[in-house]
CSV table of C-alpha atoms (C1' of nucleotides) in Angstrom, one decimal:
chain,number,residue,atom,x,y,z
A,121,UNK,CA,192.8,14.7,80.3
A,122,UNK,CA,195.9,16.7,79.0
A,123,UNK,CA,197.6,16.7,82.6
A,124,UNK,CA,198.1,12.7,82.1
A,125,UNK,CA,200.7,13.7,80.2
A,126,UNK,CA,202.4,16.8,82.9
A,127,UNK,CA,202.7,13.9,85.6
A,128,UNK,CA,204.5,11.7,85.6
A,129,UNK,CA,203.8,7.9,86.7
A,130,UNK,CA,205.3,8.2,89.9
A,131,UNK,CA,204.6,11.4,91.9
A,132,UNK,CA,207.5,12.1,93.5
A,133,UNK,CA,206.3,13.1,97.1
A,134,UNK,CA,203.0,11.2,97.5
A,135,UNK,CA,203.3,10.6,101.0
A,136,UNK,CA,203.9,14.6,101.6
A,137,UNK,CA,201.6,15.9,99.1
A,138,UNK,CA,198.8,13.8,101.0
A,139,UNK,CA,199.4,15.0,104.6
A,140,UNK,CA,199.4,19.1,102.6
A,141,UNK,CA,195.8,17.9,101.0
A,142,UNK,CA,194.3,16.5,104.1
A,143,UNK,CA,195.6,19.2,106.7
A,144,UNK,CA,194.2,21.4,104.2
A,145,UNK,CA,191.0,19.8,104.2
A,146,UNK,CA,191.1,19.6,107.9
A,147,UNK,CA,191.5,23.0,107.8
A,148,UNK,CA,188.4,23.7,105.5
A,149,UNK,CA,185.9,21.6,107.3
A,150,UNK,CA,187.5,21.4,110.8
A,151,UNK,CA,186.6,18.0,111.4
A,152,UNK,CA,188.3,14.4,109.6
A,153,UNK,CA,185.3,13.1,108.2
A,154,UNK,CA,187.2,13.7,104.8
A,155,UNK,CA,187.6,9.9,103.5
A,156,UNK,CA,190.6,8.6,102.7
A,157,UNK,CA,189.5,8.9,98.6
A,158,UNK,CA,188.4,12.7,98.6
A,159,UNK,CA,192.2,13.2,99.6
A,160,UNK,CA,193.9,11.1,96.7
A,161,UNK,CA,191.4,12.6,94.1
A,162,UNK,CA,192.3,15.7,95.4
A,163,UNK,CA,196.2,14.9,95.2
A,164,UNK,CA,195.5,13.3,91.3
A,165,UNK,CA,196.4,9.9,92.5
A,166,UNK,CA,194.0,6.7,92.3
A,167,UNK,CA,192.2,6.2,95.7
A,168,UNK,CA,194.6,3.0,96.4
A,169,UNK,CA,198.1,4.8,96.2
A,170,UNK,CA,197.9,6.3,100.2
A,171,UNK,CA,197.9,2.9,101.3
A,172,UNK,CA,201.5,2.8,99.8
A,173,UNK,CA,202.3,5.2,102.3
A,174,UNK,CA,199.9,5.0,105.0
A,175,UNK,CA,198.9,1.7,106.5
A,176,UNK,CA,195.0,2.8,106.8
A,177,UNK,CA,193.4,6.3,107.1
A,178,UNK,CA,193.9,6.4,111.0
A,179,UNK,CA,197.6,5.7,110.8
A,180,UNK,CA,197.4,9.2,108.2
A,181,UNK,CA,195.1,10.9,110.9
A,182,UNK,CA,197.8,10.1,114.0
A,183,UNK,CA,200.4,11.5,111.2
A,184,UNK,CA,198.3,14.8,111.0
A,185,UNK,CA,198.4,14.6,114.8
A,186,UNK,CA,202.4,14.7,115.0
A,187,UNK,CA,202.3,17.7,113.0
A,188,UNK,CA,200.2,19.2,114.8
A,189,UNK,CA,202.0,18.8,118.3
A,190,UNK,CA,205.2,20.0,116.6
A,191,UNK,CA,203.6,23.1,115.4
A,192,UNK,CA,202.2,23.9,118.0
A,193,UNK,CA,205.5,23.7,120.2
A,194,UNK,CA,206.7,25.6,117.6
A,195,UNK,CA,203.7,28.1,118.3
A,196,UNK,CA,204.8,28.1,122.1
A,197,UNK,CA,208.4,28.3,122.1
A,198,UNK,CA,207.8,31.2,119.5
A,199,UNK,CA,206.0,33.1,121.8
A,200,UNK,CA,208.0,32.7,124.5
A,201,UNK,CA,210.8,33.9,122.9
A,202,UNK,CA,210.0,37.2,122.6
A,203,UNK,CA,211.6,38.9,125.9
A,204,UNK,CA,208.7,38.5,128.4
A,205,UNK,CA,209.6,40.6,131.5
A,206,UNK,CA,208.5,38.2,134.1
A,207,UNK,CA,208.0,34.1,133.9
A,208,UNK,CA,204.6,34.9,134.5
A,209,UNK,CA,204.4,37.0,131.6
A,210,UNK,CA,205.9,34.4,129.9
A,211,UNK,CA,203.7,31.7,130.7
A,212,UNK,CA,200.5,33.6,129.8
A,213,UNK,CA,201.9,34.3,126.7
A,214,UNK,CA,203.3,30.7,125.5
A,215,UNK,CA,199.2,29.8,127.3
A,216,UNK,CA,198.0,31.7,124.8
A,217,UNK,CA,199.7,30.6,122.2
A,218,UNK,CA,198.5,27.4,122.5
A,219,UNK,CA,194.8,29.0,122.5
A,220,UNK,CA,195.0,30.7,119.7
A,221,UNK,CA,196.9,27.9,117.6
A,222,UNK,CA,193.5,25.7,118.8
A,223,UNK,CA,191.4,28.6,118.1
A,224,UNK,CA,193.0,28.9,114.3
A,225,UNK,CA,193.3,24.9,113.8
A,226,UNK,CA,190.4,24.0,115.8
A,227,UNK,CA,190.4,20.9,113.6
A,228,UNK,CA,193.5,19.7,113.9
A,229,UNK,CA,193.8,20.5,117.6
A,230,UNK,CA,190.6,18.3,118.1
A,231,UNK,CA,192.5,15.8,116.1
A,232,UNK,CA,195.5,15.8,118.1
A,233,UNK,CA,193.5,15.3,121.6
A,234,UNK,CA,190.9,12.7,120.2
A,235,UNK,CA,190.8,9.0,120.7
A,236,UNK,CA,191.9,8.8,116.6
A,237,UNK,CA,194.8,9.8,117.5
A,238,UNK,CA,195.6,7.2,120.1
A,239,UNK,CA,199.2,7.8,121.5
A,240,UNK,CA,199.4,4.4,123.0
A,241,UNK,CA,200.2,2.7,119.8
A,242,UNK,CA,202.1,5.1,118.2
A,243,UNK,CA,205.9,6.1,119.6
A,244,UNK,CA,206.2,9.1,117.3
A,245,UNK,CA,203.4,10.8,117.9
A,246,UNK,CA,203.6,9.8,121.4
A,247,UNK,CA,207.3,11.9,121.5
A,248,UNK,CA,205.9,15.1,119.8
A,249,UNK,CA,203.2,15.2,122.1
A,250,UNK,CA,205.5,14.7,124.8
A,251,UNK,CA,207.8,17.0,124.0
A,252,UNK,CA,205.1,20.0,123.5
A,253,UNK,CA,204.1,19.3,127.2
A,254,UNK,CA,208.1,19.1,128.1
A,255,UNK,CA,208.2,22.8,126.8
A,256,UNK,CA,205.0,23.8,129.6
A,257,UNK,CA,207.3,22.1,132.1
A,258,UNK,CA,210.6,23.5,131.9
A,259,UNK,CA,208.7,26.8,131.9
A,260,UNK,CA,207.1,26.1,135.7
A,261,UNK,CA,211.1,24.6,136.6
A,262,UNK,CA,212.2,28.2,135.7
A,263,UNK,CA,209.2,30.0,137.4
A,264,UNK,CA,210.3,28.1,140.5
A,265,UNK,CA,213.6,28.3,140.1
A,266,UNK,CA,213.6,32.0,140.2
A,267,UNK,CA,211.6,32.7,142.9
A,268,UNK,CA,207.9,33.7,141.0
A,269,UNK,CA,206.2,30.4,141.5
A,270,UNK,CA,205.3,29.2,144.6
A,271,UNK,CA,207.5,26.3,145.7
A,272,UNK,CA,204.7,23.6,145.6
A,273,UNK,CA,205.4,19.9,143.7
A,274,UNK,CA,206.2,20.6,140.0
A,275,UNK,CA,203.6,18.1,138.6
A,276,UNK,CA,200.7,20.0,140.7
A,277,UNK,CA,201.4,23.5,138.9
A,278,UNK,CA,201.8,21.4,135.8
A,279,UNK,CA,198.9,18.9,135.7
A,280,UNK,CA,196.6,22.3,136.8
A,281,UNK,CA,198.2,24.4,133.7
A,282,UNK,CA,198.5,22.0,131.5
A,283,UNK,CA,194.1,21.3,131.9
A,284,UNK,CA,193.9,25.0,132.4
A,285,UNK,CA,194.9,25.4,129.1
A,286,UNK,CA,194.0,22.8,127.4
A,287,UNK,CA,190.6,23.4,128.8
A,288,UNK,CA,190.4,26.7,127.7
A,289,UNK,CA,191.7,25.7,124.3
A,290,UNK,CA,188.5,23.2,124.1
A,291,UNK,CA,186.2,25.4,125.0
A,292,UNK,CA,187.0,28.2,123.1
A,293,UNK,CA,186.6,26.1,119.8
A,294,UNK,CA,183.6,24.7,121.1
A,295,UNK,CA,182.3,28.2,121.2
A,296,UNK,CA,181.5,27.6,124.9
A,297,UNK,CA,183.0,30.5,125.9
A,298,UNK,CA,180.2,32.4,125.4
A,299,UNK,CA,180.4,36.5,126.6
A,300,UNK,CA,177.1,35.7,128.9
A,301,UNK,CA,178.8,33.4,130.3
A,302,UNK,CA,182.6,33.8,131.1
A,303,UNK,CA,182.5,37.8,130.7
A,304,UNK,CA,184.2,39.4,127.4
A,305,UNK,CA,187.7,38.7,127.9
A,306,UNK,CA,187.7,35.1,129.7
A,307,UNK,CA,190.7,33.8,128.8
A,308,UNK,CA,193.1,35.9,130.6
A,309,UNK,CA,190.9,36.1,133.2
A,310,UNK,CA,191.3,32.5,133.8
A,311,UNK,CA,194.8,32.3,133.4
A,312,UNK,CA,195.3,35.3,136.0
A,313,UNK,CA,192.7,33.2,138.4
A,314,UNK,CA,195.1,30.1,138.2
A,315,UNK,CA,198.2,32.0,138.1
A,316,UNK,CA,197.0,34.3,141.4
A,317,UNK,CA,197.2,30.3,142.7
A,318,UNK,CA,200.7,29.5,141.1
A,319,UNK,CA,202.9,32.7,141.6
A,320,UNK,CA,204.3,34.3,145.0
A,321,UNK,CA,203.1,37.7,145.0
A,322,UNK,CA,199.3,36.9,144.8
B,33,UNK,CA,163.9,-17.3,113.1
B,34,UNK,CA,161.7,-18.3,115.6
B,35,UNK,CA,161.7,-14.6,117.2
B,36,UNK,CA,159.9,-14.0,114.1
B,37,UNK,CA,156.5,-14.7,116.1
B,38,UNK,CA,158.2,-13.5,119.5
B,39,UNK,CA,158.3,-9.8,118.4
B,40,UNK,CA,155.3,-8.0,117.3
B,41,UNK,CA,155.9,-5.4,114.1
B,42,UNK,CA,155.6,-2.7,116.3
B,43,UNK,CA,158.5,-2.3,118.7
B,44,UNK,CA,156.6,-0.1,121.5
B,45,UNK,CA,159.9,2.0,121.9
B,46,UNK,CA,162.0,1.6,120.0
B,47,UNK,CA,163.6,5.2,120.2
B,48,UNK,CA,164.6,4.6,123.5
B,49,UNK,CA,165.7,1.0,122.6
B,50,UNK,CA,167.8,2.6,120.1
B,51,UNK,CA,169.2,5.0,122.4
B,52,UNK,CA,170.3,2.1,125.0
B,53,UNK,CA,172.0,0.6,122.1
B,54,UNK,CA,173.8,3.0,121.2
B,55,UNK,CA,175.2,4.2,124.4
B,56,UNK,CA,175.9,1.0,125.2
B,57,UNK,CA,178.2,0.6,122.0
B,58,UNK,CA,179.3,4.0,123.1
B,59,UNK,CA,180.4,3.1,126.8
B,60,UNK,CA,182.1,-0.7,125.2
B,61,UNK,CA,184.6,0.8,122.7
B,62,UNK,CA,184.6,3.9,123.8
B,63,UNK,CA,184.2,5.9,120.4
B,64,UNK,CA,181.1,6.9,118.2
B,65,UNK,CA,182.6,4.9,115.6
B,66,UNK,CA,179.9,2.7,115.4
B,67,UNK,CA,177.3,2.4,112.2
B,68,UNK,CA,173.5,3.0,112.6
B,69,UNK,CA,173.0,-0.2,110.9
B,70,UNK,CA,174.9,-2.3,113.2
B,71,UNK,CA,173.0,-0.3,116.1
B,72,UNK,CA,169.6,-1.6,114.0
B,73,UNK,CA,171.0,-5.0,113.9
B,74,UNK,CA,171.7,-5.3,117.6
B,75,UNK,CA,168.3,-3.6,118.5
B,76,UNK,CA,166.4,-6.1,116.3
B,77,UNK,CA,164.9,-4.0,113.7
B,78,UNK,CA,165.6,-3.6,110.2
B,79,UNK,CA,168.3,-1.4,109.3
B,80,UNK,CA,165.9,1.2,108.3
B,81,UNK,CA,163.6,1.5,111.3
B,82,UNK,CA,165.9,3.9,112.9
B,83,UNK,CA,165.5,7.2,110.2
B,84,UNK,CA,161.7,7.0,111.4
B,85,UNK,CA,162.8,8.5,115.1
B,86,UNK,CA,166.3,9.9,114.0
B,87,UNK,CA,166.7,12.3,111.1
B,88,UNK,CA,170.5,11.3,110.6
B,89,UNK,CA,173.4,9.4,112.4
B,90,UNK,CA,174.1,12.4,114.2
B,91,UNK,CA,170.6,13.3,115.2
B,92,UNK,CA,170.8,10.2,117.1
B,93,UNK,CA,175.0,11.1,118.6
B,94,UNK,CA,173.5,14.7,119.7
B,95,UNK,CA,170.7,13.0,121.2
B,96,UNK,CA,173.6,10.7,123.4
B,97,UNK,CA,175.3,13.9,123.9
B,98,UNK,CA,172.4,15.6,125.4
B,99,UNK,CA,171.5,12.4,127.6
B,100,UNK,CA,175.3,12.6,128.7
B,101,UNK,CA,174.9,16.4,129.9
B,102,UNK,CA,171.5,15.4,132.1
B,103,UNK,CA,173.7,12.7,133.5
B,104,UNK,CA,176.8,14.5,133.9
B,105,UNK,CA,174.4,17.2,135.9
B,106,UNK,CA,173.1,14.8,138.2
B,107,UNK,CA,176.4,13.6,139.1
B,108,UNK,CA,177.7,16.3,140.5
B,109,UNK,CA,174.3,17.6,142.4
B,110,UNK,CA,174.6,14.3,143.7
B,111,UNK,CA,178.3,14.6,144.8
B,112,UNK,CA,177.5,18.1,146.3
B,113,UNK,CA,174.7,17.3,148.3
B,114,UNK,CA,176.9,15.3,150.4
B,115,UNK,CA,177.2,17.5,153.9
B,116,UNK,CA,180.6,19.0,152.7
B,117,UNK,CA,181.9,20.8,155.1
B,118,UNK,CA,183.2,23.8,153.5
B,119,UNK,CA,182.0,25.6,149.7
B,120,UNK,CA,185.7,24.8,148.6
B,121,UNK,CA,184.8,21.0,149.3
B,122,UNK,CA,182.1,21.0,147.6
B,123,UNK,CA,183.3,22.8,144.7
B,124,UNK,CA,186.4,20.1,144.6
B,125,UNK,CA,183.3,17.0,145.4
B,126,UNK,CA,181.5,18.4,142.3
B,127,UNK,CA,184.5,18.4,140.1
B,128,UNK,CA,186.0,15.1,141.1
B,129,UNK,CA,182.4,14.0,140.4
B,130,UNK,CA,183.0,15.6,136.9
B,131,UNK,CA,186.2,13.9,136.1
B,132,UNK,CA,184.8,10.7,137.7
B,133,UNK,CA,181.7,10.8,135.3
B,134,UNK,CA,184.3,11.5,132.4
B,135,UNK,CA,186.8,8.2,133.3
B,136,UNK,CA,184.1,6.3,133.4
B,137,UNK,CA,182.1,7.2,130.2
B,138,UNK,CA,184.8,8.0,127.8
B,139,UNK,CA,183.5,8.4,124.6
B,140,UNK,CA,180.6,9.7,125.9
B,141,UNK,CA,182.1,12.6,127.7
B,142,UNK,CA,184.4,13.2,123.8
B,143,UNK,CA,181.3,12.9,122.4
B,144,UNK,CA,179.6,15.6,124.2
B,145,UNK,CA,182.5,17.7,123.8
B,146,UNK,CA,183.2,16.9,120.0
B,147,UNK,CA,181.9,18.9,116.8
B,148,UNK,CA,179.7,15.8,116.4
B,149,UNK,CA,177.5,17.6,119.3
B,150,UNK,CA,177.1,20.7,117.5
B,151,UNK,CA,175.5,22.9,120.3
B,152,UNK,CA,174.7,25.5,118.0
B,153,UNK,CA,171.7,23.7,115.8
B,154,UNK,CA,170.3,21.4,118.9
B,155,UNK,CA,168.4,23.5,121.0
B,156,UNK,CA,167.7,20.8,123.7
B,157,UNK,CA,171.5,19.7,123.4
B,158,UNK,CA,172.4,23.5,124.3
B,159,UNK,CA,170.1,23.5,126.9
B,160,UNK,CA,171.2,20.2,128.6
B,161,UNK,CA,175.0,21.4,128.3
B,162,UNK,CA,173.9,25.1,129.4
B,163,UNK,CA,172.0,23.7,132.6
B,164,UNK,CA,175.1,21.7,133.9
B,165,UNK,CA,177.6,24.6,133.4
B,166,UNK,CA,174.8,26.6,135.7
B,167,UNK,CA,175.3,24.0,138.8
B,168,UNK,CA,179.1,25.3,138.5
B,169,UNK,CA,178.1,28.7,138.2
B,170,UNK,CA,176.0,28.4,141.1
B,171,UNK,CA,178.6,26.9,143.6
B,172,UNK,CA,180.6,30.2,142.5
B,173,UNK,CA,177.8,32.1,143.3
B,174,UNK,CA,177.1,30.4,146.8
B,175,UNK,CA,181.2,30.6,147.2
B,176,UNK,CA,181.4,34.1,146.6
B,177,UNK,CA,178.3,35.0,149.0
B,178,UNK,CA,179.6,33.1,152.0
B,179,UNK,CA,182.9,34.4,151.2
B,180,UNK,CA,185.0,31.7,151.0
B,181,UNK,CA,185.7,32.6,147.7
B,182,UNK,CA,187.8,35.7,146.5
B,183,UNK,CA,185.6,38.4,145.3
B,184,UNK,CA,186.6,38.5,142.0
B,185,UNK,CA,184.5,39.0,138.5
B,186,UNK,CA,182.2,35.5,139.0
B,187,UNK,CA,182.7,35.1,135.0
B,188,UNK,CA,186.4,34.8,135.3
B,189,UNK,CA,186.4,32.1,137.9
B,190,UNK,CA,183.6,30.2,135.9
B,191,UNK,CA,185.7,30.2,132.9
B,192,UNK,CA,188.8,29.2,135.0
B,193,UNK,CA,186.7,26.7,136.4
B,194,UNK,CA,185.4,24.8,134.1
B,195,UNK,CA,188.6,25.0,132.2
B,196,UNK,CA,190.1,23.3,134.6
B,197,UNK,CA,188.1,20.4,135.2
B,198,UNK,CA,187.3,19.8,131.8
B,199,UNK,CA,191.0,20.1,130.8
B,200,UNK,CA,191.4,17.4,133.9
B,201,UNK,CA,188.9,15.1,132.5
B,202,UNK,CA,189.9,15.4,128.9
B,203,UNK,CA,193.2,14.5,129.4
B,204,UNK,CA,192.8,12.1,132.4
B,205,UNK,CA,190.5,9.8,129.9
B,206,UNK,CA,193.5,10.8,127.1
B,207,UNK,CA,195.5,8.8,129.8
B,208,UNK,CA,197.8,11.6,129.2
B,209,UNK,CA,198.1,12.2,133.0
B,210,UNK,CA,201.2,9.8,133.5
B,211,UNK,CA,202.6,9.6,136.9
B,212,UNK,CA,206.3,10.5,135.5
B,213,UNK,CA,204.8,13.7,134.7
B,214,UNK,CA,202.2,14.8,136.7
B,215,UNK,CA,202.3,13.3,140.0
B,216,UNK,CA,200.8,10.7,141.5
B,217,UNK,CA,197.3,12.1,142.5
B,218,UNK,CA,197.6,15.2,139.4
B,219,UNK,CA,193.8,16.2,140.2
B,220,UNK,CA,193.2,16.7,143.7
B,221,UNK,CA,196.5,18.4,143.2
B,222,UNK,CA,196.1,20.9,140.3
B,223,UNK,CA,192.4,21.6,141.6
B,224,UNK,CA,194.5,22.7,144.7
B,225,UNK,CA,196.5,25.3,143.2
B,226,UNK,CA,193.3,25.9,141.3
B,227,UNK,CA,191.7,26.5,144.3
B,228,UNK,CA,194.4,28.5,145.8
B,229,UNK,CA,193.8,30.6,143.3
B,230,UNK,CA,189.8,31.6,143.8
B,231,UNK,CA,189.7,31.0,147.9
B,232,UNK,CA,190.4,34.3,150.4
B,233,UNK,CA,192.6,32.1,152.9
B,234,UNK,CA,195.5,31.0,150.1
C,186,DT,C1',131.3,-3.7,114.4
C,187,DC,C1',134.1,-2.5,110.7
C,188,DC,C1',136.8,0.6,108.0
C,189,DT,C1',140.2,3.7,107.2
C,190,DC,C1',144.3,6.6,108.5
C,191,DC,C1',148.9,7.0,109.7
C,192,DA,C1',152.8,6.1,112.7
C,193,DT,C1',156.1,2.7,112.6
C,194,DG,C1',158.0,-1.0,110.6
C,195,DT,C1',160.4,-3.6,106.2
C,196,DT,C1',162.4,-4.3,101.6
C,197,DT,C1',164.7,-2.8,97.8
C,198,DA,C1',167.9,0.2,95.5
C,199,DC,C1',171.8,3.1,94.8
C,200,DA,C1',175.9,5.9,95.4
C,201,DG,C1',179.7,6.1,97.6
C,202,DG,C1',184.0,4.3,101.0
C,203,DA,C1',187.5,1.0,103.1
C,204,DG,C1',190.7,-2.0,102.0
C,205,DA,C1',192.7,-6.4,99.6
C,206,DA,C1',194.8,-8.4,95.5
C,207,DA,C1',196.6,-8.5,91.2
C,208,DC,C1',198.7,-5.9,87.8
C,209,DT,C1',201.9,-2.0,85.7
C,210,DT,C1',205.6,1.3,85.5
C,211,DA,C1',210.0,3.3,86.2
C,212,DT,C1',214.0,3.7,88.9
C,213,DG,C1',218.3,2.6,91.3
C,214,DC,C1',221.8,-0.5,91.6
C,215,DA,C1',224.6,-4.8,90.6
D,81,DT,C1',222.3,-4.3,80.5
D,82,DG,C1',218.8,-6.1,83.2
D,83,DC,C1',216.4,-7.2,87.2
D,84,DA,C1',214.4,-6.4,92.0
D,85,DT,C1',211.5,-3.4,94.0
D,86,DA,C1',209.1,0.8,95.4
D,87,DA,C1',205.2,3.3,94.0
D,88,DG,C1',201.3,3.7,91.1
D,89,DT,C1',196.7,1.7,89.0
D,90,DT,C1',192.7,-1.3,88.3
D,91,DT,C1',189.4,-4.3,89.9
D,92,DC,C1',186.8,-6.5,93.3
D,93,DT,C1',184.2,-7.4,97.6
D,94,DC,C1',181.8,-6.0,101.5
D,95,DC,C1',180.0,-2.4,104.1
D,96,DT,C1',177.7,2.1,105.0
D,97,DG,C1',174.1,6.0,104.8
D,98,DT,C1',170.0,7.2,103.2
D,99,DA,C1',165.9,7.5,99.9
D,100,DA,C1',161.6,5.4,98.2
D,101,DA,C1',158.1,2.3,98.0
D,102,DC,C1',155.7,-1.0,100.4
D,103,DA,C1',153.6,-3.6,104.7
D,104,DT,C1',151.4,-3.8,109.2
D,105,DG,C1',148.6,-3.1,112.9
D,106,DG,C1',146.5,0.0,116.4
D,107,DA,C1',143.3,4.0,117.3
D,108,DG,C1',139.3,6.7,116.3
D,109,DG,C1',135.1,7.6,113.8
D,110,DA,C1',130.8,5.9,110.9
DNA sequence: TCCTCCATGTTTACAGGAGAAACTTATGCA
DNA sequence: TGCATAAGTTTCTCCTGTAAACATGGAGGA
């Protein structure tokens, strides 16, 4: 036990050093069975020191959730950024964003869309998740606005994108997407079915 | 304990006792949460009894899942069979019968979508959820030959699809299709412009 | 008819986990 | 300087999953 002397009594950054330990173990195993002690063991705390910081292990798993929303927008507005030539373009690209940020966190993104992490009782996480879909939305407002998208109701374009994706998202982790099924390359081909229902020049 | 003499040592069926159980723990809080021992204790039986029918806990949560896809099929054959009047309305009767099944068994439709129903080492469970992606597959197929639908690679419109309504029903029962956002009737609407998508007369 | 086998139950046992309560440490601030 | 308090630890209780040993009773053969 020589590292009871290297830390000290108080960690520091508990509260971070926990949400690193369990992402990472979300990451490993892509599922949050991980119990609430694997993580303090793993952080060198006792088993009762994340309750200082986290009410119970669901409040920590709805934490993990935020995170995960605000990458992810991060993931989207990222690829947008790069100078698509059309809002089309655009949109398959900030699509696919989001399917491969699901496909390389499929544990996380699970997370963030299961009943664990319940957005009813939790503003925050409620907001980030908000504000991820806000980013899809402005992105059909400009497609209209310039002329690419059809001029049908907003929310129609964006409830059927939004599930389009998020579907896709799903079943790609699931491994549902098989090649026997959905051909080799399904996902653009989805996106170019729905988008052939979205843009002008079908 | 007078049921002591009521009930004989041998349930008769208990499997499918167990089974009823559980689903309907499933359907009343609407997550898998729930122990095997407290599913014992409601069926009657010691907390035991259950390991002589299910290897594990999730033995018994893939077995749900599978039961869910068989259900999940026969809803939307069901829904089809009405005398629609075109392929497109049946393809949009089969899918609201999808999202219908998913509203109204929650945490059995996560369930069959979550890691716990690990497709890949349940034959039967694969077969189940393989069998209802076919009745969509078909209605493509049927679509396609009567040419209502756009002649277009059959695998990208399945993957498309299915996308969709899943995506529909996974964030419908997220209640994450508010009104402010999406509309007031978001999934006749985005299967629209889904549809406008995959039929010849846009 | 009776006896024995075995599937299906039960009881007992054990290693963990969630979380509460009481206790300890060190830190910032009056 | 000294104390209030945030942030750790220890200890405790109740619960879970699951294994192992034991009990029961129904079906099939002597």
């Amino acid at each position: 036990m020589s590292e009871t002397k290297d830390r000290p009594y108080h960690h520091g950054d508990l509260r971070r050093a926990l949400i690193c330990t369990a992402l990472d173990m979300l990451a490993a195993d892509q599922n949050w069975t991980f119990t609430l002690r694997e993580v303090a063991r793993r952080t060198g705390v006792s088993h009762a020191a994340p309750y200082k910081h986290f009410q119970d292990r669901e409040m920590l798993l709805r934490e993990l959730a935020r995170i995960g929303f605000v990458r992810l927008g991060e993931a989207m507005t990222g690829a947008m950024s790069s100078d698509a030539p059309s809002t089309r373009a655009q949109f398959t690209a900030a699509a696919q964003a989001c399917i491969g940020f699901a496909c390389h966190n499929p544990g996380l993104y699970r997370l963030m869309f299961s009943s664990d992490a319940d957005k009813t009782i939790d503003p925050p996480l409620h907001d980030a998740a908000m504000a991820t879909f806000g980013i899809l939305l402005r992105l059909l407002e400009n497609g209209q606005r310039d002329g690419s998208f059809r001029p049908v109701a907003i929310s129609a374009q964006a409830a059927a994108s939004w599930a389009q994706v998020h579907g896709l998202a799903m079943l790609a982790i699931s491994h549902q997407l098989l090649e026997e099924k959905v051909g080799p390359a399904p996902i653009p081909a989805a996106l170019d079915v729905l988008l052939d229902g979205m843009c002008r020049n079908a």
